[in-house]
Short mmCIF file of N, CA, C and O in Angstrom, two decimals:
data_model
loop_
_atom_site.label_atom_id
_atom_site.label_comp_id
_atom_site.label_asym_id
_atom_site.label_seq_id
_atom_site.Cartn_x
_atom_site.Cartn_y
_atom_site.Cartn_z
N MET A 1 0.84 -1.19 0.00
CA MET A 1 0.00 0.00 0.00
C MET A 1 0.89 1.25 0.00
O MET A 1 1.90 1.31 0.69
N MET A 2 0.48 2.23 -0.76
CA MET A 2 1.20 3.51 -0.77
C MET A 2 0.94 4.25 0.55
O MET A 2 -0.11 4.06 1.18
N VAL A 3 1.88 5.08 0.93
CA VAL A 3 1.73 5.87 2.15
C VAL A 3 0.71 6.98 1.88
O VAL A 3 0.89 7.79 0.97
N PRO A 4 -0.36 7.03 2.67
CA PRO A 4 -1.37 8.06 2.46
C PRO A 4 -0.87 9.42 2.96
O PRO A 4 -0.08 9.48 3.91
N PRO A 5 -1.32 10.50 2.35
CA PRO A 5 -0.93 11.81 2.87
C PRO A 5 -1.58 12.05 4.23
O PRO A 5 -2.72 11.65 4.47
N ARG A 6 -0.84 12.69 5.11
CA ARG A 6 -1.38 13.05 6.42
C ARG A 6 -2.24 14.32 6.35
O ARG A 6 -3.06 14.55 7.20
N ILE A 7 -1.99 15.14 5.30
CA ILE A 7 -2.70 16.41 5.18
C ILE A 7 -3.21 16.58 3.76
O ILE A 7 -2.51 16.24 2.80
N LEU A 8 -4.43 17.08 3.64
CA LEU A 8 -5.06 17.39 2.37
C LEU A 8 -5.70 18.78 2.48
O LEU A 8 -5.83 19.31 3.59
N ALA A 9 -6.12 19.33 1.36
CA ALA A 9 -6.91 20.57 1.37
C ALA A 9 -8.00 20.43 0.32
O ALA A 9 -7.77 19.87 -0.76
N THR A 10 -9.18 20.94 0.63
CA THR A 10 -10.27 20.92 -0.34
C THR A 10 -9.98 21.93 -1.44
O THR A 10 -9.15 22.83 -1.29
N ASP A 11 -10.69 21.78 -2.56
CA ASP A 11 -10.53 22.74 -3.66
C ASP A 11 -10.86 24.16 -3.19
O ASP A 11 -10.20 25.12 -3.59
N ALA A 12 -11.89 24.30 -2.36
CA ALA A 12 -12.27 25.63 -1.85
C ALA A 12 -11.14 26.22 -1.00
O ALA A 12 -10.84 27.42 -1.11
N ALA A 13 -10.52 25.41 -0.17
CA ALA A 13 -9.41 25.89 0.65
C ALA A 13 -8.22 26.27 -0.23
O ALA A 13 -7.58 27.31 0.00
N VAL A 14 -7.93 25.48 -1.26
CA VAL A 14 -6.82 25.79 -2.16
C VAL A 14 -7.07 27.13 -2.86
O VAL A 14 -6.14 27.93 -3.03
N ALA A 15 -8.31 27.40 -3.24
CA ALA A 15 -8.62 28.68 -3.89
C ALA A 15 -8.31 29.85 -2.95
O ALA A 15 -7.74 30.86 -3.37
N VAL A 16 -8.66 29.73 -1.68
CA VAL A 16 -8.36 30.80 -0.71
C VAL A 16 -6.85 30.88 -0.47
O VAL A 16 -6.29 31.98 -0.40
N ILE A 17 -6.20 29.74 -0.36
CA ILE A 17 -4.74 29.73 -0.19
C ILE A 17 -4.08 30.44 -1.37
O ILE A 17 -3.17 31.26 -1.17
N ASP A 18 -4.54 30.17 -2.59
CA ASP A 18 -3.98 30.83 -3.76
C ASP A 18 -4.18 32.34 -3.70
O ASP A 18 -3.27 33.11 -4.04
N GLU A 19 -5.36 32.79 -3.27
CA GLU A 19 -5.61 34.23 -3.10
C GLU A 19 -4.64 34.84 -2.09
O GLU A 19 -4.06 35.91 -2.32
N LEU A 20 -4.48 34.16 -0.96
CA LEU A 20 -3.59 34.66 0.09
C LEU A 20 -2.14 34.66 -0.37
O LEU A 20 -1.39 35.59 -0.07
N ARG A 21 -1.75 33.65 -1.13
CA ARG A 21 -0.38 33.59 -1.65
C ARG A 21 -0.14 34.74 -2.62
O ARG A 21 0.93 35.36 -2.61
N ASP A 22 -1.13 35.07 -3.46
CA ASP A 22 -0.99 36.20 -4.38
C ASP A 22 -0.80 37.51 -3.63
O ASP A 22 -0.06 38.39 -4.06
N ARG A 23 -1.46 37.64 -2.50
CA ARG A 23 -1.41 38.88 -1.70
C ARG A 23 -0.19 38.94 -0.79
O ARG A 23 0.38 40.00 -0.58
N HIS A 24 0.21 37.79 -0.20
CA HIS A 24 1.22 37.79 0.86
C HIS A 24 2.51 37.06 0.51
O HIS A 24 3.45 37.06 1.30
N GLY A 25 2.56 36.39 -0.63
CA GLY A 25 3.75 35.61 -0.98
C GLY A 25 3.66 34.22 -0.40
O GLY A 25 2.57 33.70 -0.11
N ALA A 26 4.82 33.59 -0.21
CA ALA A 26 4.87 32.22 0.30
C ALA A 26 4.16 32.12 1.65
O ALA A 26 4.23 33.04 2.48
N LEU A 27 3.50 30.98 1.88
CA LEU A 27 2.69 30.77 3.08
C LEU A 27 3.12 29.53 3.83
O LEU A 27 3.84 28.69 3.32
N MET A 28 2.59 29.41 5.04
CA MET A 28 2.73 28.20 5.85
C MET A 28 1.50 28.10 6.75
O MET A 28 0.82 29.10 6.99
N PHE A 29 1.21 26.89 7.22
CA PHE A 29 0.16 26.67 8.21
C PHE A 29 0.78 26.08 9.47
O PHE A 29 1.75 25.33 9.40
N HIS A 30 0.16 26.41 10.59
CA HIS A 30 0.45 25.71 11.83
C HIS A 30 -0.90 25.35 12.44
O HIS A 30 -1.77 26.22 12.60
N GLN A 31 -1.06 24.08 12.75
CA GLN A 31 -2.30 23.62 13.36
C GLN A 31 -2.26 23.92 14.84
O GLN A 31 -1.46 23.35 15.58
N SER A 32 -3.11 24.82 15.26
CA SER A 32 -3.18 25.22 16.65
C SER A 32 -3.71 24.08 17.51
O SER A 32 -4.55 23.30 17.07
N GLY A 33 -3.22 24.00 18.72
CA GLY A 33 -3.67 22.98 19.65
C GLY A 33 -4.70 23.49 20.64
O GLY A 33 -5.01 22.82 21.61
N GLY A 34 -5.22 24.66 20.44
CA GLY A 34 -6.21 25.20 21.35
C GLY A 34 -5.88 26.60 21.77
O GLY A 34 -5.28 27.36 21.01
N CYS A 35 -6.29 26.98 22.95
CA CYS A 35 -6.06 28.31 23.51
C CYS A 35 -6.93 29.33 22.80
O CYS A 35 -8.08 29.08 22.54
N CYS A 36 -6.36 30.44 22.45
CA CYS A 36 -7.11 31.61 21.98
C CYS A 36 -7.96 31.34 20.74
O CYS A 36 -9.07 31.81 20.63
N ASP A 37 -7.43 30.64 19.78
CA ASP A 37 -8.14 30.42 18.53
C ASP A 37 -8.67 29.01 18.38
O ASP A 37 -8.94 28.55 17.29
N GLY A 38 -8.82 28.30 19.48
CA GLY A 38 -9.34 26.94 19.41
C GLY A 38 -8.37 26.04 18.69
O GLY A 38 -7.17 26.20 18.78
N SER A 39 -8.88 25.09 17.95
CA SER A 39 -8.03 24.17 17.19
C SER A 39 -8.15 24.50 15.71
O SER A 39 -8.61 23.70 14.91
N ALA A 40 -7.75 25.70 15.36
CA ALA A 40 -7.87 26.18 13.99
C ALA A 40 -6.55 26.06 13.26
O ALA A 40 -5.50 26.30 13.85
N PRO A 41 -6.60 25.75 11.96
CA PRO A 41 -5.37 25.83 11.17
C PRO A 41 -5.06 27.30 10.92
O PRO A 41 -5.89 28.04 10.39
N MET A 42 -3.91 27.73 11.34
CA MET A 42 -3.51 29.14 11.25
C MET A 42 -2.60 29.32 10.05
O MET A 42 -1.59 28.64 9.92
N CYS A 43 -2.92 30.27 9.18
CA CYS A 43 -2.16 30.55 7.97
C CYS A 43 -1.33 31.80 8.20
O CYS A 43 -1.86 32.85 8.61
N TYR A 44 -0.03 31.69 7.92
CA TYR A 44 0.91 32.79 8.11
C TYR A 44 1.77 32.98 6.87
O TYR A 44 1.95 32.03 6.11
N PRO A 45 2.35 34.18 6.71
CA PRO A 45 3.42 34.28 5.70
C PRO A 45 4.54 33.30 6.08
O PRO A 45 4.82 33.11 7.27
N ALA A 46 5.15 32.68 5.09
CA ALA A 46 6.21 31.70 5.35
C ALA A 46 7.27 32.32 6.25
O ALA A 46 7.71 33.44 6.03
N GLY A 47 7.63 31.58 7.30
CA GLY A 47 8.66 32.03 8.23
C GLY A 47 8.17 32.93 9.33
O GLY A 47 8.91 33.21 10.27
N GLU A 48 6.93 33.39 9.27
CA GLU A 48 6.43 34.29 10.30
C GLU A 48 6.16 33.55 11.61
O GLU A 48 6.23 34.14 12.67
N PHE A 49 5.79 32.29 11.51
CA PHE A 49 5.62 31.46 12.70
C PHE A 49 6.87 30.60 12.79
O PHE A 49 7.21 29.88 11.86
N ARG A 50 7.54 30.68 13.90
CA ARG A 50 8.80 29.95 14.05
C ARG A 50 8.53 28.51 14.48
O ARG A 50 7.96 28.28 15.54
N VAL A 51 8.92 27.56 13.64
CA VAL A 51 8.78 26.16 13.99
C VAL A 51 10.07 25.66 14.61
O VAL A 51 11.16 26.16 14.31
N GLY A 52 9.94 24.72 15.51
CA GLY A 52 11.11 24.16 16.19
C GLY A 52 10.99 22.66 16.31
O GLY A 52 10.12 22.03 15.69
N GLY A 53 11.82 22.09 17.14
CA GLY A 53 11.89 20.65 17.31
C GLY A 53 10.62 20.02 17.85
O GLY A 53 10.44 18.81 17.75
N GLN A 54 9.73 20.82 18.41
CA GLN A 54 8.46 20.30 18.91
C GLN A 54 7.33 20.43 17.90
O GLN A 54 6.16 20.25 18.24
N ASP A 55 7.68 20.77 16.66
CA ASP A 55 6.68 20.85 15.59
C ASP A 55 6.93 19.74 14.58
O ASP A 55 8.06 19.43 14.24
N VAL A 56 5.84 19.15 14.09
CA VAL A 56 5.88 18.03 13.16
C VAL A 56 5.31 18.51 11.83
O VAL A 56 4.25 19.14 11.78
N LEU A 57 6.00 18.18 10.73
CA LEU A 57 5.52 18.53 9.40
C LEU A 57 4.54 17.46 8.93
O LEU A 57 4.91 16.30 8.73
N LEU A 58 3.27 17.86 8.78
CA LEU A 58 2.26 16.92 8.28
C LEU A 58 2.40 16.71 6.78
O LEU A 58 2.06 15.65 6.27
N GLY A 59 2.87 17.71 6.08
CA GLY A 59 3.01 17.64 4.62
C GLY A 59 2.78 19.01 4.04
O GLY A 59 2.92 20.03 4.72
N HIS A 60 2.41 19.04 2.76
CA HIS A 60 2.20 20.30 2.04
C HIS A 60 0.83 20.27 1.37
O HIS A 60 0.36 19.20 0.95
N VAL A 61 0.22 21.43 1.27
CA VAL A 61 -1.04 21.59 0.56
C VAL A 61 -0.85 22.67 -0.50
O VAL A 61 0.10 23.45 -0.44
N ALA A 62 -1.76 22.72 -1.44
CA ALA A 62 -1.73 23.75 -2.48
C ALA A 62 -0.36 23.83 -3.13
O ALA A 62 0.16 24.91 -3.37
N GLY A 63 0.25 22.68 -3.34
CA GLY A 63 1.55 22.62 -3.98
C GLY A 63 2.71 22.66 -3.00
O GLY A 63 3.32 21.65 -2.73
N ASP A 64 2.98 23.82 -2.45
CA ASP A 64 4.21 23.99 -1.67
C ASP A 64 4.01 24.61 -0.29
O ASP A 64 4.96 25.07 0.32
N VAL A 65 2.80 24.63 0.21
CA VAL A 65 2.52 25.28 1.51
C VAL A 65 2.66 24.23 2.62
O VAL A 65 1.83 23.32 2.72
N PRO A 66 3.70 24.36 3.47
CA PRO A 66 3.89 23.38 4.53
C PRO A 66 2.83 23.54 5.63
O PRO A 66 2.38 24.64 5.93
N VAL A 67 2.45 22.40 6.20
CA VAL A 67 1.50 22.38 7.30
C VAL A 67 2.18 21.70 8.48
O VAL A 67 2.55 20.53 8.41
N TRP A 68 2.33 22.45 9.56
CA TRP A 68 2.99 21.99 10.78
C TRP A 68 1.96 21.80 11.88
O TRP A 68 0.92 22.45 11.89
N ILE A 69 2.29 20.97 12.84
CA ILE A 69 1.45 20.74 14.01
C ILE A 69 2.38 20.51 15.21
O ILE A 69 3.45 19.93 15.05
N GLY A 70 1.98 20.99 16.37
CA GLY A 70 2.77 20.74 17.57
C GLY A 70 2.85 19.26 17.86
O GLY A 70 1.91 18.50 17.60
N ALA A 71 3.99 18.83 18.42
CA ALA A 71 4.23 17.40 18.67
C ALA A 71 3.17 16.79 19.59
O ALA A 71 2.71 15.66 19.36
N ALA A 72 2.77 17.51 20.62
CA ALA A 72 1.76 16.97 21.54
C ALA A 72 0.43 16.77 20.82
O ALA A 72 -0.24 15.74 20.99
N GLN A 73 0.04 17.73 19.99
CA GLN A 73 -1.20 17.61 19.22
C GLN A 73 -1.07 16.47 18.20
O GLN A 73 -2.00 15.71 17.99
N PHE A 74 0.11 16.34 17.59
CA PHE A 74 0.32 15.26 16.62
C PHE A 74 0.10 13.90 17.27
O PHE A 74 -0.46 12.99 16.65
N GLU A 75 0.54 13.74 18.51
CA GLU A 75 0.36 12.45 19.20
C GLU A 75 -1.12 12.08 19.30
O GLU A 75 -1.47 10.91 19.18
N TYR A 76 -1.99 13.07 19.47
CA TYR A 76 -3.43 12.79 19.51
C TYR A 76 -3.96 12.46 18.12
O TYR A 76 -4.91 11.69 17.98
N TRP A 77 -3.40 13.08 17.09
CA TRP A 77 -3.95 13.00 15.74
C TRP A 77 -3.14 12.10 14.82
O TRP A 77 -3.43 12.04 13.62
N ARG A 78 -2.15 11.40 15.29
CA ARG A 78 -1.24 10.64 14.41
C ARG A 78 -1.94 9.59 13.56
O ARG A 78 -1.45 9.21 12.51
N HIS A 79 -3.10 9.13 13.99
CA HIS A 79 -3.84 8.12 13.23
C HIS A 79 -4.99 8.75 12.44
O HIS A 79 -5.94 8.05 12.07
N THR A 80 -4.88 10.05 12.19
CA THR A 80 -5.96 10.79 11.55
C THR A 80 -5.45 11.55 10.33
O THR A 80 -4.43 12.22 10.40
N GLN A 81 -6.16 11.41 9.22
CA GLN A 81 -5.86 12.23 8.06
C GLN A 81 -6.61 13.55 8.22
O GLN A 81 -7.81 13.57 8.46
N VAL A 82 -5.88 14.63 8.10
CA VAL A 82 -6.43 15.97 8.33
C VAL A 82 -6.65 16.65 6.98
O VAL A 82 -5.79 16.59 6.09
N THR A 83 -7.80 17.29 6.82
CA THR A 83 -8.11 18.05 5.61
C THR A 83 -8.43 19.49 6.01
O THR A 83 -9.29 19.73 6.87
N ILE A 84 -7.73 20.43 5.39
CA ILE A 84 -8.03 21.85 5.59
C ILE A 84 -9.16 22.21 4.64
O ILE A 84 -9.10 21.94 3.44
N ASP A 85 -10.19 22.83 5.19
CA ASP A 85 -11.34 23.28 4.41
C ASP A 85 -11.57 24.75 4.76
O ASP A 85 -10.89 25.30 5.64
N VAL A 86 -12.51 25.37 4.11
CA VAL A 86 -12.83 26.77 4.37
C VAL A 86 -14.34 26.93 4.39
O VAL A 86 -15.05 26.25 3.64
N VAL A 87 -14.82 27.77 5.30
CA VAL A 87 -16.25 28.05 5.42
C VAL A 87 -16.44 29.55 5.59
O VAL A 87 -15.50 30.26 5.97
N PRO A 88 -17.64 30.05 5.35
CA PRO A 88 -17.89 31.47 5.62
C PRO A 88 -17.75 31.75 7.11
O PRO A 88 -18.06 30.91 7.95
N GLY A 89 -17.27 32.92 7.43
CA GLY A 89 -17.14 33.31 8.83
C GLY A 89 -15.85 34.05 9.07
O GLY A 89 -15.00 34.16 8.19
N ARG A 90 -15.72 34.55 10.27
CA ARG A 90 -14.51 35.30 10.62
C ARG A 90 -13.39 34.33 10.93
O ARG A 90 -13.54 33.42 11.72
N GLY A 91 -12.25 34.55 10.30
CA GLY A 91 -11.09 33.70 10.52
C GLY A 91 -10.50 33.93 11.89
O GLY A 91 -10.83 34.87 12.60
N ALA A 92 -9.57 33.06 12.27
CA ALA A 92 -8.88 33.16 13.54
C ALA A 92 -8.10 34.47 13.60
O ALA A 92 -7.63 34.98 12.58
N GLY A 93 -7.94 35.00 14.79
CA GLY A 93 -7.36 36.33 14.98
C GLY A 93 -6.02 36.56 14.33
O GLY A 93 -5.75 37.65 13.84
N PHE A 94 -5.14 35.58 14.29
CA PHE A 94 -3.80 35.78 13.75
C PHE A 94 -3.62 35.18 12.36
O PHE A 94 -2.55 35.29 11.78
N SER A 95 -4.64 34.53 11.84
CA SER A 95 -4.53 33.84 10.57
C SER A 95 -4.87 34.80 9.42
O SER A 95 -5.76 35.65 9.55
N LEU A 96 -4.16 34.66 8.31
CA LEU A 96 -4.27 35.61 7.20
C LEU A 96 -5.66 35.70 6.58
O LEU A 96 -6.00 36.72 5.99
N GLU A 97 -6.46 34.66 6.67
CA GLU A 97 -7.78 34.72 6.04
C GLU A 97 -8.77 35.52 6.86
O GLU A 97 -9.89 35.78 6.42
N GLY A 98 -8.40 35.95 8.06
CA GLY A 98 -9.30 36.66 8.96
C GLY A 98 -10.14 37.74 8.30
O GLY A 98 -11.37 37.76 8.46
N PRO A 99 -9.55 38.67 7.56
CA PRO A 99 -10.34 39.75 6.97
C PRO A 99 -11.15 39.37 5.73
O PRO A 99 -11.87 40.19 5.20
N THR A 100 -11.05 38.15 5.24
CA THR A 100 -11.69 37.78 3.97
C THR A 100 -13.15 37.36 4.10
O THR A 100 -13.81 37.14 3.09
N GLY A 101 -13.64 37.21 5.33
CA GLY A 101 -15.00 36.72 5.51
C GLY A 101 -15.11 35.21 5.41
O GLY A 101 -16.19 34.65 5.34
N ARG A 102 -13.96 34.54 5.40
CA ARG A 102 -13.91 33.08 5.39
C ARG A 102 -12.94 32.64 6.47
O ARG A 102 -12.10 33.41 6.92
N ARG A 103 -13.06 31.38 6.88
CA ARG A 103 -12.12 30.86 7.87
C ARG A 103 -11.78 29.42 7.54
O ARG A 103 -12.61 28.66 7.04
N PHE A 104 -10.52 29.09 7.83
CA PHE A 104 -10.08 27.72 7.63
C PHE A 104 -10.55 26.87 8.81
O PHE A 104 -10.58 27.34 9.95
N ILE A 105 -10.94 25.65 8.49
CA ILE A 105 -11.33 24.67 9.51
C ILE A 105 -10.65 23.35 9.18
O ILE A 105 -10.10 23.17 8.09
N ILE A 106 -10.73 22.43 10.12
CA ILE A 106 -10.18 21.09 9.95
C ILE A 106 -11.32 20.08 9.85
O ILE A 106 -12.27 20.12 10.62
N ARG A 107 -11.17 19.20 8.91
CA ARG A 107 -12.03 18.01 8.82
C ARG A 107 -11.06 16.83 8.92
O ARG A 107 -9.89 16.96 8.57
N SER A 108 -11.54 15.72 9.38
CA SER A 108 -10.60 14.61 9.54
C SER A 108 -11.31 13.27 9.42
O SER A 108 -12.53 13.18 9.51
N ARG A 109 -10.49 12.26 9.22
CA ARG A 109 -10.97 10.88 9.23
C ARG A 109 -9.85 10.03 9.80
O ARG A 109 -8.67 10.35 9.68
N VAL A 110 -10.22 8.94 10.43
CA VAL A 110 -9.25 8.02 11.01
C VAL A 110 -8.71 7.13 9.89
O VAL A 110 -9.46 6.63 9.05
N PHE A 111 -7.38 6.96 9.88
CA PHE A 111 -6.76 6.07 8.90
C PHE A 111 -7.21 4.63 9.14
O PHE A 111 -7.46 4.22 10.27
N SER A 112 -7.25 3.86 8.07
CA SER A 112 -7.51 2.42 8.20
C SER A 112 -6.28 1.75 8.81
O SER A 112 -5.19 2.33 8.84
N ASP A 113 -6.45 0.51 9.26
CA ASP A 113 -5.30 -0.23 9.81
C ASP A 113 -4.18 -0.36 8.78
O ASP A 113 -3.00 -0.22 9.12
N ALA A 114 -4.53 -0.62 7.53
CA ALA A 114 -3.51 -0.75 6.48
C ALA A 114 -2.78 0.57 6.26
O ALA A 114 -1.56 0.58 6.05
N GLU A 115 -3.51 1.67 6.32
CA GLU A 115 -2.86 2.98 6.16
C GLU A 115 -1.92 3.28 7.33
O GLU A 115 -0.81 3.79 7.13
N VAL A 116 -2.34 2.94 8.54
CA VAL A 116 -1.48 3.13 9.71
C VAL A 116 -0.21 2.30 9.56
O VAL A 116 0.90 2.79 9.83
N ASP A 117 -0.35 1.06 9.11
CA ASP A 117 0.83 0.22 8.89
C ASP A 117 1.77 0.85 7.87
O ASP A 117 2.99 0.85 8.06
N ALA A 118 1.23 1.40 6.78
CA ALA A 118 2.06 2.04 5.75
C ALA A 118 2.76 3.27 6.31
O ALA A 118 3.95 3.50 6.04
N LEU A 119 2.06 4.06 7.10
CA LEU A 119 2.67 5.25 7.72
C LEU A 119 3.76 4.85 8.69
O LEU A 119 4.84 5.45 8.71
N ASP A 120 3.50 3.83 9.51
CA ASP A 120 4.51 3.36 10.47
C ASP A 120 5.75 2.86 9.75
O ASP A 120 6.88 3.14 10.17
N ALA A 121 5.56 2.14 8.65
CA ALA A 121 6.68 1.61 7.89
C ALA A 121 7.51 2.73 7.25
O ALA A 121 8.73 2.60 7.08
N ALA A 122 6.86 3.85 6.94
CA ALA A 122 7.55 4.99 6.32
C ALA A 122 8.40 5.76 7.33
O ALA A 122 9.25 6.55 6.93
N GLY A 123 8.14 5.55 8.59
CA GLY A 123 8.91 6.26 9.63
C GLY A 123 8.23 7.56 10.03
O GLY A 123 7.26 7.99 9.41
N PRO A 124 8.73 8.18 11.07
CA PRO A 124 8.10 9.39 11.59
C PRO A 124 8.26 10.56 10.63
O PRO A 124 9.24 10.63 9.88
N PRO A 125 7.29 11.47 10.63
CA PRO A 125 7.40 12.65 9.77
C PRO A 125 8.50 13.58 10.30
O PRO A 125 8.88 13.50 11.47
N PRO A 126 9.02 14.45 9.43
CA PRO A 126 10.07 15.38 9.87
C PRO A 126 9.57 16.33 10.95
O PRO A 126 8.39 16.64 11.03
N ARG A 127 10.52 16.79 11.76
CA ARG A 127 10.24 17.81 12.77
C ARG A 127 10.97 19.08 12.40
O ARG A 127 11.94 19.05 11.65
N GLY A 128 10.51 20.18 12.96
CA GLY A 128 11.20 21.44 12.74
C GLY A 128 12.64 21.32 13.20
O GLY A 128 12.93 20.64 14.19
N GLY A 129 13.54 21.90 12.44
CA GLY A 129 14.94 21.80 12.79
C GLY A 129 15.62 20.58 12.21
O GLY A 129 16.82 20.45 12.29
N ASP A 130 14.84 19.64 11.61
CA ASP A 130 15.44 18.44 10.99
C ASP A 130 16.07 18.82 9.67
O ASP A 130 15.69 19.68 8.98
#
């Protein structure tokens, strides 16, 4: 079995990401683990959010946009495929889509046993600083 992607984005989310990239340049996401903005995927200009050894790279969306998640949050979600989507509403306070009248959200599904086996065989995903 091929290794399934840990992160996906809907076509609607990719369209918003493309708009934000046109306006702000290269982008990145960090999946928040709670606190002020709940568990929202936060979109930043690339490099604006500093990732470190406690951040795990889930993969890339919209071509080249990296999506990071804190290691503790990753431990809860390691068996889950995460999809970034977008809905009408006010975005998270620090995320770039905030003023657009749309907000990024997370949808997810649990990997099958075969998918988990393929991910385990592939080894752990990269961490910040790797």
